[in-house]
PDB file of C-alpha atoms in Angstrom:
ATOM      1  CA  MET C1136    -140.310  -8.847-113.360  1.00  0.00           C
ATOM      2  CA  GLY C1137    -143.902  -9.557-112.336  1.00  0.00           C
ATOM      3  CA  GLN C1138    -142.766 -12.687-110.501  1.00  0.00           C
ATOM      4  CA  TYR C1139    -140.191 -10.632-108.580  1.00  0.00           C
ATOM      5  CA  GLY C1140    -142.899  -8.159-107.613  1.00  0.00           C
ATOM      6  CA  LEU C1141    -145.121 -11.000-106.393  1.00  0.00           C
ATOM      7  CA  ARG C1142    -142.323 -12.411-104.251  1.00  0.00           C
ATOM      8  CA  GLU C1143    -141.629  -9.022-102.733  1.00  0.00           C
ATOM      9  CA  ARG C1144    -145.290  -8.486-101.912  1.00  0.00           C
ATOM     10  CA  LYS C1145    -145.448 -11.897-100.261  1.00  0.00           C
ATOM     11  CA  LYS C1146    -142.353 -11.123 -98.197  1.00  0.00           C
ATOM     12  CA  HIS C1147    -143.873  -7.795 -97.162  1.00  0.00           C
ATOM     13  CA  ARG C1148    -147.108  -9.517 -96.056  1.00  0.00           C
ATOM     14  CA  THR C1149    -145.177 -12.118 -94.083  1.00  0.00           C
ATOM     15  CA  ARG C1150    -143.115  -9.438 -92.368  1.00  0.00           C
ATOM     16  CA  LEU C1151    -146.220  -7.485 -91.367  1.00  0.00           C
ATOM     17  CA  ALA C1152    -147.889 -10.673 -90.167  1.00  0.00           C
ATOM     18  CA  LEU C1153    -144.909 -11.415 -87.919  1.00  0.00           C
ATOM     19  CA  ILE C1154    -144.965  -7.858 -86.553  1.00  0.00           C
ATOM     20  CA  ASP C1155    -148.710  -8.020 -85.874  1.00  0.00           C
ATOM     21  CA  ALA C1156    -148.450 -11.428 -84.188  1.00  0.00           C
ATOM     22  CA  ALA C1157    -145.557 -10.261 -82.050  1.00  0.00           C
ATOM     23  CA  LEU C1158    -147.304  -7.071 -80.956  1.00  0.00           C
ATOM     24  CA  ASP C1159    -150.467  -8.997 -80.064  1.00  0.00           C
ATOM     25  CA  LEU C1160    -148.552 -11.615 -78.079  1.00  0.00           C
ATOM     26  CA  PHE C1161    -146.460  -9.000 -76.315  1.00  0.00           C
ATOM     27  CA  ALA C1162    -149.662  -7.187 -75.295  1.00  0.00           C
ATOM     28  CA  GLU C1163    -151.407 -10.387 -74.152  1.00  0.00           C
ATOM     29  CA  GLN C1164    -148.663 -12.142 -72.209  1.00  0.00           C
ATOM     30  CA  GLY C1165    -145.814  -9.678 -71.887  1.00  0.00           C
ATOM     31  CA  TYR C1166    -142.630  -9.101 -73.856  1.00  0.00           C
ATOM     32  CA  GLU C1167    -140.377 -11.213 -71.649  1.00  0.00           C
ATOM     33  CA  ALA C1168    -142.780 -14.189 -71.587  1.00  0.00           C
ATOM     34  CA  THR C1169    -143.192 -14.319 -75.368  1.00  0.00           C
ATOM     35  CA  THR C1170    -140.867 -16.503 -77.423  1.00  0.00           C
ATOM     36  CA  VAL C1171    -139.826 -16.454 -81.059  1.00  0.00           C
ATOM     37  CA  ASP C1172    -141.371 -19.910 -81.446  1.00  0.00           C
ATOM     38  CA  GLN C1173    -144.746 -18.551 -80.323  1.00  0.00           C
ATOM     39  CA  ILE C1174    -144.566 -15.631 -82.737  1.00  0.00           C
ATOM     40  CA  ALA C1175    -143.683 -17.914 -85.635  1.00  0.00           C
ATOM     41  CA  ALA C1176    -146.431 -20.382 -84.731  1.00  0.00           C
ATOM     42  CA  ALA C1177    -149.018 -17.589 -84.665  1.00  0.00           C
ATOM     43  CA  VAL C1178    -148.217 -16.868 -88.321  1.00  0.00           C
ATOM     44  CA  ASP C1179    -147.883 -20.576 -89.173  1.00  0.00           C
ATOM     45  CA  VAL C1180    -144.241 -20.298 -90.194  1.00  0.00           C
ATOM     46  CA  SER C1181    -141.084 -21.869 -88.800  1.00  0.00           C
ATOM     47  CA  PRO C1182    -138.678 -20.083 -86.431  1.00  0.00           C
ATOM     48  CA  ARG C1183    -136.163 -20.269 -89.285  1.00  0.00           C
ATOM     49  CA  THR C1184    -138.521 -18.149 -91.375  1.00  0.00           C
ATOM     50  CA  PHE C1185    -138.815 -15.652 -88.518  1.00  0.00           C
ATOM     51  CA  PHE C1186    -135.034 -15.246 -88.469  1.00  0.00           C
ATOM     52  CA  ARG C1187    -135.010 -14.466 -92.174  1.00  0.00           C
ATOM     53  CA  TYR C1188    -136.851 -11.264 -91.301  1.00  0.00           C
ATOM     54  CA  PHE C1189    -135.642 -10.401 -87.795  1.00  0.00           C
ATOM     55  CA  ALA C1190    -132.429 -11.256 -85.990  1.00  0.00           C
ATOM     56  CA  THR C1191    -133.946 -11.121 -82.494  1.00  0.00           C
ATOM     57  CA  LYS C1192    -137.197 -10.701 -80.613  1.00  0.00           C
ATOM     58  CA  GLU C1193    -136.154  -7.125 -79.868  1.00  0.00           C
ATOM     59  CA  ASP C1194    -135.779  -6.442 -83.592  1.00  0.00           C
ATOM     60  CA  VAL C1195    -139.393  -7.332 -84.341  1.00  0.00           C
ATOM     61  CA  ALA C1196    -140.635  -5.207 -81.437  1.00  0.00           C
ATOM     62  CA  LEU C1197    -138.605  -2.201 -82.598  1.00  0.00           C
ATOM     63  CA  SER C1198    -139.020  -2.786 -86.328  1.00  0.00           C
ATOM     64  CA  LEU C1199    -141.365   0.117 -87.042  1.00  0.00           C
ATOM     65  CA  PRO C1200    -139.282   2.901 -85.462  1.00  0.00           C
ATOM     66  CA  LEU C1201    -136.227   1.304 -87.065  1.00  0.00           C
ATOM     67  CA  ASP C1202    -137.974   1.519 -90.438  1.00  0.00           C
ATOM     68  CA  GLY C1203    -138.447   5.243 -89.831  1.00  0.00           C
ATOM     69  CA  GLN C1204    -134.751   5.629 -89.048  1.00  0.00           C
ATOM     70  CA  GLU C1205    -133.854   3.948 -92.340  1.00  0.00           C
ATOM     71  CA  VAL C1206    -136.163   6.309 -94.230  1.00  0.00           C
ATOM     72  CA  MET C1207    -134.544   9.284 -92.480  1.00  0.00           C
ATOM     73  CA  LEU C1208    -131.051   8.147 -93.438  1.00  0.00           C
ATOM     74  CA  ALA C1209    -132.011   7.411 -97.047  1.00  0.00           C
ATOM     75  CA  GLU C1210    -133.733  10.778 -97.430  1.00  0.00           C
ATOM     76  CA  LEU C1211    -130.726  12.587 -95.982  1.00  0.00           C
ATOM     77  CA  ALA C1212    -128.380  10.825 -98.390  1.00  0.00           C
ATOM     78  CA  ALA C1213    -130.621  11.852-101.295  1.00  0.00           C
ATOM     79  CA  ARG C1214    -130.679  15.582-100.447  1.00  0.00           C
ATOM     80  CA  PRO C1215    -128.762  17.930-102.802  1.00  0.00           C
ATOM     81  CA  PRO C1216    -125.090  18.099-101.789  1.00  0.00           C
ATOM     82  CA  GLU C1217    -125.092  21.901-101.727  1.00  0.00           C
ATOM     83  CA  GLU C1218    -127.808  21.949 -99.068  1.00  0.00           C
ATOM     84  CA  PRO C1219    -126.536  22.934 -95.592  1.00  0.00           C
ATOM     85  CA  PRO C1220    -126.552  20.043 -93.067  1.00  0.00           C
ATOM     86  CA  PHE C1221    -129.274  21.357 -90.754  1.00  0.00           C
ATOM     87  CA  THR C1222    -131.542  22.129 -93.714  1.00  0.00           C
ATOM     88  CA  ALA C1223    -130.961  18.674 -95.211  1.00  0.00           C
ATOM     89  CA  LEU C1224    -131.805  17.030 -91.884  1.00  0.00           C
ATOM     90  CA  GLY C1225    -135.004  19.053 -91.705  1.00  0.00           C
ATOM     91  CA  HIS C1226    -136.142  17.882 -95.132  1.00  0.00           C
ATOM     92  CA  ALA C1227    -135.288  14.279 -94.262  1.00  0.00           C
ATOM     93  CA  MET C1228    -137.369  14.490 -91.093  1.00  0.00           C
ATOM     94  CA  ARG C1229    -140.266  15.989 -93.054  1.00  0.00           C
ATOM     95  CA  ALA C1230    -140.246  12.862 -95.241  1.00  0.00           C
ATOM     96  CA  VAL C1231    -140.544  10.629 -92.161  1.00  0.00           C
ATOM     97  CA  VAL C1232    -143.412  12.686 -90.729  1.00  0.00           C
ATOM     98  CA  THR C1233    -145.204  12.665 -94.085  1.00  0.00           C
ATOM     99  CA  MET C1234    -144.834   8.883 -94.235  1.00  0.00           C
ATOM    100  CA  LEU C1235    -146.441   8.587 -90.781  1.00  0.00           C
ATOM    101  CA  GLU C1236    -149.278  10.983 -91.542  1.00  0.00           C
ATOM    102  CA  ASP C1237    -150.040   9.462 -94.950  1.00  0.00           C
ATOM    103  CA  ALA C1238    -150.094   5.873 -93.669  1.00  0.00           C
ATOM    104  CA  ASP C1239    -153.325   3.914 -93.965  1.00  0.00           C
ATOM    105  CA  PRO C1240    -155.321   3.271 -90.744  1.00  0.00           C
ATOM    106  CA  ALA C1241    -153.919  -0.246 -90.275  1.00  0.00           C
ATOM    107  CA  ASP C1242    -150.325   1.005 -90.480  1.00  0.00           C
ATOM    108  CA  THR C1243    -151.076   3.874 -88.099  1.00  0.00           C
ATOM    109  CA  ALA C1244    -152.696   1.515 -85.579  1.00  0.00           C
ATOM    110  CA  ARG C1245    -149.694  -0.805 -85.820  1.00  0.00           C
ATOM    111  CA  PHE C1246    -147.288   2.090 -85.239  1.00  0.00           C
ATOM    112  CA  LEU C1247    -149.198   3.346 -82.197  1.00  0.00           C
ATOM    113  CA  LYS C1248    -149.412  -0.166 -80.732  1.00  0.00           C
ATOM    114  CA  ALA C1249    -145.661  -0.585 -81.109  1.00  0.00           C
ATOM    115  CA  ARG C1250    -145.013   2.837 -79.590  1.00  0.00           C
ATOM    116  CA  GLU C1251    -147.163   2.055 -76.539  1.00  0.00           C
ATOM    117  CA  LEU C1252    -145.407  -1.288 -76.104  1.00  0.00           C
ATOM    118  CA  ILE C1253    -141.964   0.323 -76.224  1.00  0.00           C
ATOM    119  CA  GLU C1254    -142.897   3.065 -73.765  1.00  0.00           C
ATOM    120  CA  ASN C1255    -144.288   0.542 -71.264  1.00  0.00           C
ATOM    121  CA  THR C1256    -141.517  -2.072 -71.523  1.00  0.00           C
ATOM    122  CA  PRO C1257    -138.233  -1.028 -69.845  1.00  0.00           C
ATOM    123  CA  ALA C1258    -136.112  -3.475 -71.850  1.00  0.00           C
ATOM    124  CA  LEU C1259    -137.540  -2.200 -75.139  1.00  0.00           C
ATOM    125  CA  LEU C1260    -137.293   1.439 -74.090  1.00  0.00           C
ATOM    126  CA  ALA C1261    -133.620   0.895 -73.335  1.00  0.00           C
ATOM    127  CA  GLY C1262    -133.185  -0.911 -76.645  1.00  0.00           C
ATOM    128  CA  SER C1263    -134.943   1.894 -78.481  1.00  0.00           C
ATOM    129  CA  MET C1264    -132.693   4.528 -76.919  1.00  0.00           C
ATOM    130  CA  ARG C1265    -129.625   2.456 -77.799  1.00  0.00           C
ATOM    131  CA  ARG C1266    -130.763   2.208 -81.430  1.00  0.00           C
ATOM    132  CA  LEU C1267    -131.506   5.944 -81.538  1.00  0.00           C
ATOM    133  CA  MET C1268    -128.004   6.733 -80.338  1.00  0.00           C
ATOM    134  CA  GLY C1269    -126.594   4.413 -82.977  1.00  0.00           C
ATOM    135  CA  ASN C1270    -128.704   6.109 -85.624  1.00  0.00           C
ATOM    136  CA  GLU C1271    -127.425   9.532 -84.570  1.00  0.00           C
ATOM    137  CA  GLN C1272    -123.918   8.244 -85.251  1.00  0.00           C
ATOM    138  CA  ARG C1273    -125.013   7.090 -88.709  1.00  0.00           C
ATOM    139  CA  LEU C1274    -126.582  10.485 -89.435  1.00  0.00           C
ATOM    140  CA  ALA C1275    -123.410  12.256 -88.312  1.00  0.00           C
ATOM    141  CA  LYS C1276    -121.360   9.966 -90.547  1.00  0.00           C
ATOM    142  CA  GLU C1277    -123.612  10.823 -93.496  1.00  0.00           C
ATOM    143  CA  ILE C1278    -123.315  14.548 -92.775  1.00  0.00           C
ATOM    144  CA  ALA C1279    -119.541  14.158 -92.646  1.00  0.00           C
ATOM    145  CA  ARG C1280    -119.588  12.324 -95.984  1.00  0.00           C
ATOM    146  CA  ARG C1281    -121.686  15.073 -97.575  1.00  0.00           C
ATOM    147  CA  GLU C1282    -119.298  17.716 -96.247  1.00  0.00           C
ATOM    148  CA  GLY C1283    -116.165  15.851 -97.328  1.00  0.00           C
ATOM    149  CA  VAL C1284    -114.733  15.559 -93.827  1.00  0.00           C
ATOM    150  CA  GLY C1285    -113.806  12.688 -91.516  1.00  0.00           C
ATOM    151  CA  ASP C1286    -116.327  10.657 -89.540  1.00  0.00           C
ATOM    152  CA  ASP C1287    -115.066  12.204 -86.294  1.00  0.00           C
ATOM    153  CA  ASP C1288    -115.774  15.764 -87.472  1.00  0.00           C
ATOM    154  CA  LEU C1289    -117.024  17.667 -84.433  1.00  0.00           C
ATOM    155  CA  LEU C1290    -119.382  19.947 -86.346  1.00  0.00           C
ATOM    156  CA  ALA C1291    -121.147  17.007 -88.033  1.00  0.00           C
ATOM    157  CA  HIS C1292    -121.836  15.424 -84.639  1.00  0.00           C
ATOM    158  CA  PHE C1293    -122.873  18.773 -83.144  1.00  0.00           C
ATOM    159  CA  VAL C1294    -125.349  19.529 -85.943  1.00  0.00           C
ATOM    160  CA  VAL C1295    -126.982  16.098 -85.583  1.00  0.00           C
ATOM    161  CA  ALA C1296    -127.150  16.338 -81.782  1.00  0.00           C
ATOM    162  CA  LEU C1297    -128.747  19.773 -82.008  1.00  0.00           C
ATOM    163  CA  PHE C1298    -131.188  18.687 -84.713  1.00  0.00           C
ATOM    164  CA  VAL C1299    -132.302  15.613 -82.750  1.00  0.00           C
ATOM    165  CA  SER C1300    -132.978  17.786 -79.697  1.00  0.00           C
ATOM    166  CA  VAL C1301    -134.970  20.261 -81.786  1.00  0.00           C
ATOM    167  CA  ALA C1302    -136.957  17.583 -83.629  1.00  0.00           C
ATOM    168  CA  ARG C1303    -137.779  15.748 -80.398  1.00  0.00           C
ATOM    169  CA  ALA C1304    -139.857  18.744 -79.337  1.00  0.00           C
ATOM    170  CA  SER C1305    -142.234  17.953 -82.223  1.00  0.00           C
ATOM    171  CA  PHE C1306    -143.195  14.642 -80.627  1.00  0.00           C
ATOM    172  CA  GLU C1307    -142.928  15.320 -76.918  1.00  0.00           C
ATOM    173  CA  HIS C1308    -145.753  16.740 -74.824  1.00  0.00           C
ATOM    174  CA  CYS C1309    -148.430  15.793 -77.338  1.00  0.00           C
ATOM    175  CA  GLN C1310    -150.825  12.904 -77.905  1.00  0.00           C
ATOM    176  CA  VAL C1311    -149.212  11.198 -80.884  1.00  0.00           C
ATOM    177  CA  ASP C1312    -152.378   9.361 -81.918  1.00  0.00           C
ATOM    178  CA  ASP C1313    -154.374  12.613 -82.022  1.00  0.00           C
ATOM    179  CA  ALA C1314    -151.498  14.426 -83.726  1.00  0.00           C
ATOM    180  CA  LEU C1315    -151.306  11.789 -86.453  1.00  0.00           C
ATOM    181  CA  ALA C1316    -155.053  11.857 -86.944  1.00  0.00           C
ATOM    182  CA  THR C1317    -155.149  15.636 -87.333  1.00  0.00           C
ATOM    183  CA  GLY C1318    -151.861  16.068 -89.156  1.00  0.00           C
ATOM    184  CA  SER C1319    -150.618  18.413 -86.466  1.00  0.00           C
ATOM    185  CA  ILE C1320    -147.195  16.772 -86.176  1.00  0.00           C
ATOM    186  CA  THR C1321    -146.226  18.487 -89.418  1.00  0.00           C
ATOM    187  CA  GLY C1322    -147.242  21.826 -87.929  1.00  0.00           C
ATOM    188  CA  ARG C1323    -145.286  21.151 -84.747  1.00  0.00           C
ATOM    189  CA  LEU C1324    -142.206  20.120 -86.736  1.00  0.00           C
ATOM    190  CA  GLU C1325    -142.367  23.236 -88.899  1.00  0.00           C
ATOM    191  CA  ALA C1326    -142.774  25.413 -85.796  1.00  0.00           C
ATOM    192  CA  VAL C1327    -139.736  24.024 -83.980  1.00  0.00           C
ATOM    193  CA  LEU C1328    -137.596  24.095 -87.140  1.00  0.00           C
ATOM    194  CA  ALA C1329    -138.562  27.729 -87.700  1.00  0.00           C
ATOM    195  CA  MET C1330    -137.653  28.575 -84.099  1.00  0.00           C
ATOM    196  CA  ALA C1331    -134.300  26.842 -84.449  1.00  0.00           C
ATOM    197  CA  GLU C1332    -133.448  28.406 -87.782  1.00  0.00           C
ATOM    198  CA  GLY C1333    -134.493  31.831 -86.496  1.00  0.00           C
ATOM    199  CA  ALA C1334    -132.120  31.474 -83.558  1.00  0.00           C
ATOM    200  CA  LEU C1335    -129.106  30.355 -85.577  1.00  0.00           C
ATOM    201  CA  ARG C1336    -126.702  32.566 -87.475  1.00  0.00           C
ATOM    202  CA  PRO C1337    -127.015  32.007 -91.250  1.00  0.00           C
ATOM    203  CA  GLY C1338    -124.390  29.564 -92.432  1.00  0.00           C
ATOM    204  CA  TRP C1339    -123.516  28.449 -88.902  1.00  0.00           C
ATOM    205  CA  ASP C1340    -123.536  24.759 -89.885  1.00  0.00           C
ATOM    206  CA  ARG C1341    -121.151  25.200 -92.810  1.00  0.00           C
ATOM    207  CA  PRO C1342    -118.345  27.497 -91.596  1.00  0.00           C
ATOM    208  CA  SER C1343    -115.498  28.496 -93.881  1.00  0.00           C
ATOM    209  CA  VAL C1344    -113.020  27.394 -91.221  1.00  0.00           C
ATOM    210  CA  ARG C1345    -113.658  24.358 -89.023  1.00  0.00           C
ATOM    211  CA  PRO C1346    -112.186  24.182 -85.506  1.00  0.00           C
ATOM    212  CA  GLN C1347    -109.090  22.024 -85.203  1.00  0.00           C
ATOM    213  CA  PHE C1348    -108.362  19.856 -82.185  1.00  0.00           C
ATOM    214  CA  ILE C1349    -105.244  18.567 -80.546  1.00  0.00           C
ATOM    215  CA  GLU C1350    -104.986  15.660 -78.135  1.00  0.00           C
ATOM    216  CA  GLY C1351    -103.926  16.797 -74.696  1.00  0.00           C
ATOM    217  CA  SER C1352    -103.563  15.160 -71.318  1.00  0.00           C
ATOM    218  CA  SER C1353    -107.128  16.074 -70.427  1.00  0.00           C
ATOM    219  CA  GLY C1354    -108.692  15.150 -73.766  1.00  0.00           C
ATOM    220  CA  GLN C1355    -109.298  17.096 -76.983  1.00  0.00           C
ATOM    221  CA  VAL C1356    -108.791  20.836 -76.850  1.00  0.00           C
ATOM    222  CA  ALA C1357    -109.712  23.343 -79.544  1.00  0.00           C
ATOM    223  CA  THR C1358    -106.889  25.301 -81.100  1.00  0.00           C
TER     224      THR C1358
END
């Protein structure tokens, strides 16, 4: 068991070393000009070792926000099944924010460096948006599973789309580095969730009767 723990810690250190090397190289010479071979060489490992951790150069650049998405999905899946969807999503997001705010200074600096890189690199910004859209689909699928309905359930997709729009207000129009340092992201998240919940009819995201749809010549129409 101790040996397994040692191996896992070594893998974690190697992964972080690859992320740090990649972020430094991207900052120094640009994302497009940096190769996987250069990233691997900076950590003194082979390209084959790099590909054990990341499938592509984009994956290593986006790894930290992707880690947050995995935490969000895992936390949502672990919420009590009787909890309404919007409430469960709120608690899952709180776990992600807590993880960010409780991170040690090195992890916070790494996160902010990655965020700046993504915002200033069009290819990565597009990749990040593509991954976010994919993650919304995964969240909707998990909501549908919790509710015992099909993956194409309209309400599940609507609840996730609304929640993402609400939660985004916690991060937009603020200095993320200052917000992390002061812990104010939690306050912003709680404020926007309170506004949303105050504006919604109780039980709106778990109706007794779900709308049914039929396929018509112009698309799906509610019946």
